[in-house]
PDB file of C-alpha atoms in Angstrom:
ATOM      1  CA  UNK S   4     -15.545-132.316  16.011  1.00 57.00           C
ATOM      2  CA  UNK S   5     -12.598-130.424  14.659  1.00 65.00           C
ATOM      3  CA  UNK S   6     -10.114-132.446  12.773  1.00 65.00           C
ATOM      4  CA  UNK S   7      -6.308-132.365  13.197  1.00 62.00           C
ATOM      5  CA  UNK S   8      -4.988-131.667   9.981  1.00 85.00           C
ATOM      6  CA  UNK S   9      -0.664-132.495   9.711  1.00 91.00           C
ATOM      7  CA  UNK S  10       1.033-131.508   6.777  1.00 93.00           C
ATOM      8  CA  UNK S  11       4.153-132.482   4.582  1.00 93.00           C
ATOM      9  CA  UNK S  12       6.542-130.513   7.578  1.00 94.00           C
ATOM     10  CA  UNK S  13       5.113-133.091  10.124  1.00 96.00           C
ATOM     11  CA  UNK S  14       7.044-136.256   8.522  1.00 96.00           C
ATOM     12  CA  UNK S  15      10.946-136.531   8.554  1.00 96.00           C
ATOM     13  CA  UNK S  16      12.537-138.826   6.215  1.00 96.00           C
ATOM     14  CA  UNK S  17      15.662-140.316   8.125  1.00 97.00           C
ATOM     15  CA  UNK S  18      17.035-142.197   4.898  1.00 97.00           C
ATOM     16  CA  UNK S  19      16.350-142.545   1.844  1.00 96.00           C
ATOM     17  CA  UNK S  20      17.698-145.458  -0.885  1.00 97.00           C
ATOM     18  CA  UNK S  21      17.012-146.608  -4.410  1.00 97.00           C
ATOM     19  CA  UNK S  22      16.645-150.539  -4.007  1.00 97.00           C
ATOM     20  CA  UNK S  23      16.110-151.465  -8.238  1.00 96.00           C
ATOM     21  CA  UNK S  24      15.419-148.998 -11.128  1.00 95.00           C
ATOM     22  CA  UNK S  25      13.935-150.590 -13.938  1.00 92.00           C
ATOM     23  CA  UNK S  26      10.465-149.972 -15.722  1.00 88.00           C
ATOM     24  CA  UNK S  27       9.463-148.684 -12.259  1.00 92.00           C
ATOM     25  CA  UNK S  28      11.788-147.487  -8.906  1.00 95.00           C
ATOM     26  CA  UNK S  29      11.607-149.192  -6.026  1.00 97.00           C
ATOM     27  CA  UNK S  30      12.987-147.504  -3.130  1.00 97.00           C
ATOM     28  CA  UNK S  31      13.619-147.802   0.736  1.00 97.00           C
ATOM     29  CA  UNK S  32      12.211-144.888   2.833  1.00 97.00           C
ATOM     30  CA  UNK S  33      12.953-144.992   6.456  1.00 97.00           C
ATOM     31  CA  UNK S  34      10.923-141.745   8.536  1.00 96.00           C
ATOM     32  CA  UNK S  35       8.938-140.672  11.806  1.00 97.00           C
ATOM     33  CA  UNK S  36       5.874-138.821  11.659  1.00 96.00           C
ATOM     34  CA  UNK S  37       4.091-136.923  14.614  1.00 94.00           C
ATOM     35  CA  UNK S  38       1.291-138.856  16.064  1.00 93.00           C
ATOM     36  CA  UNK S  39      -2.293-137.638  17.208  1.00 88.00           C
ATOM     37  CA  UNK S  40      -1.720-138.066  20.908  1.00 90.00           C
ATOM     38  CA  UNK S  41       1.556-135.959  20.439  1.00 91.00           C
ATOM     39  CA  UNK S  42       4.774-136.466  19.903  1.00 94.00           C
ATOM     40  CA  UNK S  43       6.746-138.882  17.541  1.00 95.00           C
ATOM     41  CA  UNK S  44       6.685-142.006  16.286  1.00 96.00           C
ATOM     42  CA  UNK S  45       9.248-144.744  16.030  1.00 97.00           C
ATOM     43  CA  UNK S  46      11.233-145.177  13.099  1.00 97.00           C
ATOM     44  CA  UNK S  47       8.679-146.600   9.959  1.00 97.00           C
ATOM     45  CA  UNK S  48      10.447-148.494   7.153  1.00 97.00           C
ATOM     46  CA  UNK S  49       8.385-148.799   4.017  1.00 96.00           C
ATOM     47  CA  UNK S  50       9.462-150.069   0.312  1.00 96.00           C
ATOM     48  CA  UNK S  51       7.872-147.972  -2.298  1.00 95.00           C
ATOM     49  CA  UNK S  52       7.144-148.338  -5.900  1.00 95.00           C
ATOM     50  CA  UNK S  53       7.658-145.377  -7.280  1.00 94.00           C
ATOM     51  CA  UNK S  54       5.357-145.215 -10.767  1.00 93.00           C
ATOM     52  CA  UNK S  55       4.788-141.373 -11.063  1.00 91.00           C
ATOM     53  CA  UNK S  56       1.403-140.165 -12.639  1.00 96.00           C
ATOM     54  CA  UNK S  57      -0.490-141.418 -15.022  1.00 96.00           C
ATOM     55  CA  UNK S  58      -3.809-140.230 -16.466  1.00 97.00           C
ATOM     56  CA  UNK S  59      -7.141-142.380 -17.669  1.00 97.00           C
ATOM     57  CA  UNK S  60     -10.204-141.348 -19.555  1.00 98.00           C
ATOM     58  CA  UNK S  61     -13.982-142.153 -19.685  1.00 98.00           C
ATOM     59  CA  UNK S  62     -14.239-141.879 -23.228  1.00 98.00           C
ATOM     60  CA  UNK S  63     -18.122-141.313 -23.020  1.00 98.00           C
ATOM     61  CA  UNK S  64     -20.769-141.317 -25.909  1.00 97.00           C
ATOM     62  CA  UNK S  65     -23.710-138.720 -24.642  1.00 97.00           C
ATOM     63  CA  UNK S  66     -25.746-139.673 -28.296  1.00 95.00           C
ATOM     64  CA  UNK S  67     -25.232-143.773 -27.922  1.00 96.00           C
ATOM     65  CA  UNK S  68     -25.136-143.771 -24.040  1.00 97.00           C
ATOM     66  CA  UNK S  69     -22.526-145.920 -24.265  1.00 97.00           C
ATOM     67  CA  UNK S  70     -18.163-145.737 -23.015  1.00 98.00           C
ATOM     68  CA  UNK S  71     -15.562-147.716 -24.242  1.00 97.00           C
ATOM     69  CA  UNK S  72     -13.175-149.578 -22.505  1.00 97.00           C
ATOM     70  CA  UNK S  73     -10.280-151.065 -23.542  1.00 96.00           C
ATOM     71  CA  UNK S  74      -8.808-155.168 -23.159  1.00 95.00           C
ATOM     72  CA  UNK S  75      -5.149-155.956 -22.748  1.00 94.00           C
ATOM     73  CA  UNK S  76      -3.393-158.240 -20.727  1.00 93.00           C
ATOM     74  CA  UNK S  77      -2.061-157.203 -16.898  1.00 92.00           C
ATOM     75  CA  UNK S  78       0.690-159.456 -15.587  1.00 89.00           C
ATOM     76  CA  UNK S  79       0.186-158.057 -12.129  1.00 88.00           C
ATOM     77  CA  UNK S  80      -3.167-159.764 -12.846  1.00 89.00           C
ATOM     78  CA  UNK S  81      -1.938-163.267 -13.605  1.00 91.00           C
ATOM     79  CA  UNK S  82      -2.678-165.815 -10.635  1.00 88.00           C
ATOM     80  CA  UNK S  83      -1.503-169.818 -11.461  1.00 88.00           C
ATOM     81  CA  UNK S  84      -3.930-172.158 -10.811  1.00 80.00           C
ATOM     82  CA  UNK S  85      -6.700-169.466 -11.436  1.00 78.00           C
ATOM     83  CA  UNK S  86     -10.010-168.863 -13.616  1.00 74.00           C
ATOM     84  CA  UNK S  87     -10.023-165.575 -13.316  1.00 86.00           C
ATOM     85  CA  UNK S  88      -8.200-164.314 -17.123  1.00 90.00           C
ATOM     86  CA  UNK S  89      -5.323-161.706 -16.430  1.00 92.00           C
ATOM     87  CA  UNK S  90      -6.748-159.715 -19.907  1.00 93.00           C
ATOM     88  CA  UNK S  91      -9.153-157.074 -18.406  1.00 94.00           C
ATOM     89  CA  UNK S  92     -11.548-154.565 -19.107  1.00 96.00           C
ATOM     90  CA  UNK S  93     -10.310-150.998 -18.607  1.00 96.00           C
ATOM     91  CA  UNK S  94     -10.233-147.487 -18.897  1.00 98.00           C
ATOM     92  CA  UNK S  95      -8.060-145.455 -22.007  1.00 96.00           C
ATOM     93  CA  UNK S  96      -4.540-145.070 -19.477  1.00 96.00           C
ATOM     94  CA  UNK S  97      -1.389-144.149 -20.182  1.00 94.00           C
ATOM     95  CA  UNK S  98       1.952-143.342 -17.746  1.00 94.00           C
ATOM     96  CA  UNK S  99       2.760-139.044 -17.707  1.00 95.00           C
ATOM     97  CA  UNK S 100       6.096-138.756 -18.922  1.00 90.00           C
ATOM     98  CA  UNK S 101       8.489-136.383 -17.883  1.00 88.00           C
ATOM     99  CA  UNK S 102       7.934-132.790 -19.524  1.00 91.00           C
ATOM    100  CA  UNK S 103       4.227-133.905 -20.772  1.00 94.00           C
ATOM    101  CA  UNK S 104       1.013-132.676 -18.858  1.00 96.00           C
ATOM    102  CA  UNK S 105      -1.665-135.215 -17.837  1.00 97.00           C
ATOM    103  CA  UNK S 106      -4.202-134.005 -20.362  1.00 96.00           C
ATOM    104  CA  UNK S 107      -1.649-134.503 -23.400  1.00 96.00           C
ATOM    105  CA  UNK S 108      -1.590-137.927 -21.866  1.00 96.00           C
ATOM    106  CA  UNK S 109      -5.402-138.271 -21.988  1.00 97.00           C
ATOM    107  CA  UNK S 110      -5.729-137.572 -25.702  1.00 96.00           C
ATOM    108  CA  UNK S 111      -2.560-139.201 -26.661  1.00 95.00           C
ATOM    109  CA  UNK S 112      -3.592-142.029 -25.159  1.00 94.00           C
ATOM    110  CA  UNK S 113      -7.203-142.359 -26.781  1.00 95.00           C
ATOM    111  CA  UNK S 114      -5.563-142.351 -30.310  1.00 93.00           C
ATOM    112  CA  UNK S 115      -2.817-145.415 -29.458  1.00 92.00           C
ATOM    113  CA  UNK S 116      -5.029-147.468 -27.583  1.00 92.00           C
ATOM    114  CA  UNK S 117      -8.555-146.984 -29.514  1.00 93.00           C
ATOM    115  CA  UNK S 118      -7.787-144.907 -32.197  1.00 92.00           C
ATOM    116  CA  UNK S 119     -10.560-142.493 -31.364  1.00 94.00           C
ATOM    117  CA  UNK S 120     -10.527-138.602 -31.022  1.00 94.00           C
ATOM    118  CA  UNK S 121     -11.451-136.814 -27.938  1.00 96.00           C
ATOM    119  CA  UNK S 122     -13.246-133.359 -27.474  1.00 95.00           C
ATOM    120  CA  UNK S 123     -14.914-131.595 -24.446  1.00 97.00           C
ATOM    121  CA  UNK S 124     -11.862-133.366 -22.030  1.00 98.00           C
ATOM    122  CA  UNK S 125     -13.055-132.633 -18.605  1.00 97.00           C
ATOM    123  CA  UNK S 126     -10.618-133.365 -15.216  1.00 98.00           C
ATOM    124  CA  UNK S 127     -13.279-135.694 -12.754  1.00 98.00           C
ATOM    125  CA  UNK S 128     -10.620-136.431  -9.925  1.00 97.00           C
ATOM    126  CA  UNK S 129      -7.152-137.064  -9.132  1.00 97.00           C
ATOM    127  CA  UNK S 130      -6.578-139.654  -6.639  1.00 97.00           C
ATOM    128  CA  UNK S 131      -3.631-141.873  -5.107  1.00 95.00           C
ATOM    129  CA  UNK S 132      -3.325-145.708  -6.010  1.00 90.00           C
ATOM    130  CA  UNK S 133      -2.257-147.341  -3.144  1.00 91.00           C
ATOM    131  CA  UNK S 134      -0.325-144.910  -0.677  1.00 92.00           C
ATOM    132  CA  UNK S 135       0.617-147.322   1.295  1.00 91.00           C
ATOM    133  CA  UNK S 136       3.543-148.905  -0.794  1.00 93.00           C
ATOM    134  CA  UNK S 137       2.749-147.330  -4.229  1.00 94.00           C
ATOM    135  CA  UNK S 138       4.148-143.112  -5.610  1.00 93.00           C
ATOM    136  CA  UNK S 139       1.010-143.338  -8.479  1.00 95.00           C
ATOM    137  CA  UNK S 140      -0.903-140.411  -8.608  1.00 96.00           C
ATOM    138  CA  UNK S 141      -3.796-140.909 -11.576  1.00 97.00           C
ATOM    139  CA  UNK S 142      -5.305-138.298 -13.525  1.00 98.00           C
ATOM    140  CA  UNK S 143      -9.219-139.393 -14.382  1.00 98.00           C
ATOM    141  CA  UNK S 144     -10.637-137.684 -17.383  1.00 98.00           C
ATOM    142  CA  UNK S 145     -13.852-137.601 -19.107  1.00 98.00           C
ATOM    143  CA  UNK S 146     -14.198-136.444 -22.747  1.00 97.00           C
ATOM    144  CA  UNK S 147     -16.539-136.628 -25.217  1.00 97.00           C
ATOM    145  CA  UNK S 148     -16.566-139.165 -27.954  1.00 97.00           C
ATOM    146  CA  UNK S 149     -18.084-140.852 -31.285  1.00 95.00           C
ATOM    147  CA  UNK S 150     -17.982-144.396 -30.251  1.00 93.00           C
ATOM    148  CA  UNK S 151     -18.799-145.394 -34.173  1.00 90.00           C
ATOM    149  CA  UNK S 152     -15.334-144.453 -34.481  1.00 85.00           C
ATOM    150  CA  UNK S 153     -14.233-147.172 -32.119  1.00 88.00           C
ATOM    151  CA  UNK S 154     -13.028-150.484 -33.173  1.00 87.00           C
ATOM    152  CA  UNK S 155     -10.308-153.118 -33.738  1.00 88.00           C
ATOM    153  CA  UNK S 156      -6.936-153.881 -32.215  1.00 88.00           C
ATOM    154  CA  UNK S 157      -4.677-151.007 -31.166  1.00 88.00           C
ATOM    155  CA  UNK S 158      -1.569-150.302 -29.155  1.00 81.00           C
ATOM    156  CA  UNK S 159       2.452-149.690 -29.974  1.00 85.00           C
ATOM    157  CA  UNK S 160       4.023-152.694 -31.768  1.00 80.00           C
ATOM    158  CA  UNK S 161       7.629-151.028 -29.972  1.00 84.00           C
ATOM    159  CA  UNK S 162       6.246-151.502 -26.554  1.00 81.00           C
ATOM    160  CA  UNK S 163       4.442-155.004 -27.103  1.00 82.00           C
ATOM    161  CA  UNK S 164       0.615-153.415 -26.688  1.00 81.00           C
ATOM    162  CA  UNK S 165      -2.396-155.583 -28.049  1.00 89.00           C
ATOM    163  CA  UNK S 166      -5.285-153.609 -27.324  1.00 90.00           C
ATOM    164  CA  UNK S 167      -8.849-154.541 -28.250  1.00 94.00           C
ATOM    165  CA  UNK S 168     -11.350-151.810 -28.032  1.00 95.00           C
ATOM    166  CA  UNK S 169     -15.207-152.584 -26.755  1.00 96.00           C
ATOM    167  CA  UNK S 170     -17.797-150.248 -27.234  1.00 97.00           C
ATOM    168  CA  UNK S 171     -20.391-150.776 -24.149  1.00 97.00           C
ATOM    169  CA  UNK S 172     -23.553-149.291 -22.802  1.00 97.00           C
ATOM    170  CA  UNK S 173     -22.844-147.088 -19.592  1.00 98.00           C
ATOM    171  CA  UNK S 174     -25.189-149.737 -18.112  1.00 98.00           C
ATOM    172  CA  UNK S 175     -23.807-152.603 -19.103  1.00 98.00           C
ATOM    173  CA  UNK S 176     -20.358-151.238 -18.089  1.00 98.00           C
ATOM    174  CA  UNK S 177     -21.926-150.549 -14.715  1.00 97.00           C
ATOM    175  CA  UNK S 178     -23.558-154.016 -14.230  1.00 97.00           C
ATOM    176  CA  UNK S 179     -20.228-155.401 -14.954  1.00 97.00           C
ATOM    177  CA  UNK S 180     -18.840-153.371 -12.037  1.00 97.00           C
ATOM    178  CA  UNK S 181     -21.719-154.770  -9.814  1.00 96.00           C
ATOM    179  CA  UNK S 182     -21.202-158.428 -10.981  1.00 96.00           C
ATOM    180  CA  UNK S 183     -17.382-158.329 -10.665  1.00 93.00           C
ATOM    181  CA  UNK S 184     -16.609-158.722 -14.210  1.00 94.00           C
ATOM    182  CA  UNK S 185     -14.225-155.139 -14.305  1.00 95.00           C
ATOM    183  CA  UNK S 186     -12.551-155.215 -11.038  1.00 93.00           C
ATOM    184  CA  UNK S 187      -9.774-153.360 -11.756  1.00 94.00           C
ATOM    185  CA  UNK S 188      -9.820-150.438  -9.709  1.00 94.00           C
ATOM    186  CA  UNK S 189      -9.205-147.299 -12.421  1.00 96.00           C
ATOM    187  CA  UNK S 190     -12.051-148.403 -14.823  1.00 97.00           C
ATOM    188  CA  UNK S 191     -14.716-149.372 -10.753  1.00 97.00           C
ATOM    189  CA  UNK S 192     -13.932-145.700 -10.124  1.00 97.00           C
ATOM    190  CA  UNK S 193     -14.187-144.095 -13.444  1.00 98.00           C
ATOM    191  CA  UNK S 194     -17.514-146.290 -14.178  1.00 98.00           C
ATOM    192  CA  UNK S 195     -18.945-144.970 -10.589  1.00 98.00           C
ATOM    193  CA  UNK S 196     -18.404-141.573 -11.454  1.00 98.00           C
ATOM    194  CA  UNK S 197     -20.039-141.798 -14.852  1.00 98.00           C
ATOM    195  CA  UNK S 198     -22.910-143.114 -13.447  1.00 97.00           C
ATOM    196  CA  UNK S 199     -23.126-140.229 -10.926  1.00 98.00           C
ATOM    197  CA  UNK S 200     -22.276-137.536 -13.535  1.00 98.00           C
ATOM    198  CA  UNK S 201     -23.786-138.641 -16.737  1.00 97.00           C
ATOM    199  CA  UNK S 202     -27.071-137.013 -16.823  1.00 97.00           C
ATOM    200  CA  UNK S 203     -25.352-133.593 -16.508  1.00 96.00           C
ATOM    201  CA  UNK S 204     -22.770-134.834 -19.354  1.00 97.00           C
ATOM    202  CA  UNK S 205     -25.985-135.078 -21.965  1.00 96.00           C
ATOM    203  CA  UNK S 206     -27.519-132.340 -20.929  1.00 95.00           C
ATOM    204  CA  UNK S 207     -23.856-130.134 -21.302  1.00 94.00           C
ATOM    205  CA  UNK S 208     -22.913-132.206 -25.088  1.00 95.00           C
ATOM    206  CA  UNK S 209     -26.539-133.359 -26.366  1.00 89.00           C
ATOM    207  CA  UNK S 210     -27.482-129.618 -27.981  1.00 72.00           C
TER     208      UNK S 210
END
């Protein structure tokens, strides 16, 4: 069954408005798009969040078997009247700033938030968060670590980051992505692909 590809030249944006710029940009796009039976479609109005890039890393240990993920607290997380605790387990992630390149961000990022060095950085995936409603595109990055290294509170007193570092098995970190317990969706992907890829990561770093 052949597939029917459209491209970037098959949307027309009609209007486009800035609604709120703060931390992030929200904006107003109004557009039609062709449609698979042919033709065009009606006039769509979405809101966007526009966040940019940003780039996280499975900060692996091939000698321990083990990753570590980082705790810090997630507004967007914080539900009254719930028992589910907005601090949760994640990935090393940082925002790409304007100018910087998503692997500076990677290794940057590793030293502010678990004060740990990186080597053998490898690019896994790039993927959209949330298309729908959301301009993120994130980076994920594996690179090799020395999780002895890793331990204590960390983050940027200027922008308000508490930041506990965990070392963890790989399979612990992976049963707590069957039971629920990370369910954040950055750290649920990076953990799945670890689990897929990290017989080939020993075999590349354990010499």
């Amino acid at each position: 069954m052949d597939i029917q590809q459209f491209t970037q030249q098959d949307i027309e944006i009609l209007k486009e408005e800035t609604l709120y710029k703060g931390f992030f940009e929200l904006k107003r796009v109004q557009f039609q798009h062709k449609l698979f039976a042919g033709g065009d479609s009606g006039v769509v109005t979405r809101e966007l969040l526009v966040k940019g890039a940003a780039s996280a890393v499975i900060a692996y240990d091939p000698q321990q078997d083990s990753v570590i993920l980082v705790e810090q607290v997630r507004i967007g997380a914080y539900q009254p009247n719930s028992s589910q605790s907005p601090w949760l387990l994640e990935l090393i992630a940082g925002m790409v700033e304007k100018g910087e390149q998503p692997e500076e961000v990677a290794l940057r990022e590793s030293k502010e938030e678990a004060g740990v060095e990186i080597s053998n950085l490898q690019h896994c995936l790039s993927v959209w968060d949330s298309p729908g409603g959301v301009v993120e595109r994130i980076h994920l990055f594996v690179g090799e670590v020395d999780s002895s290294q890793a331990r204590g509170i960390h983050g940027l007193a200027e922008e308000n980051e508490d930041i506990r570092v965990h070392v963890v098995s790989r399979e612990k970190a992976y049963q707590w992505v069957n039971e629920g317990k990370i369910d954040n969706g950055i750290a649920v992907l990076g953990l799945q692909w670890l689990q897929l890829n990290y017989q080939r990561l020993q075999h590349q770093w354990c010499k």
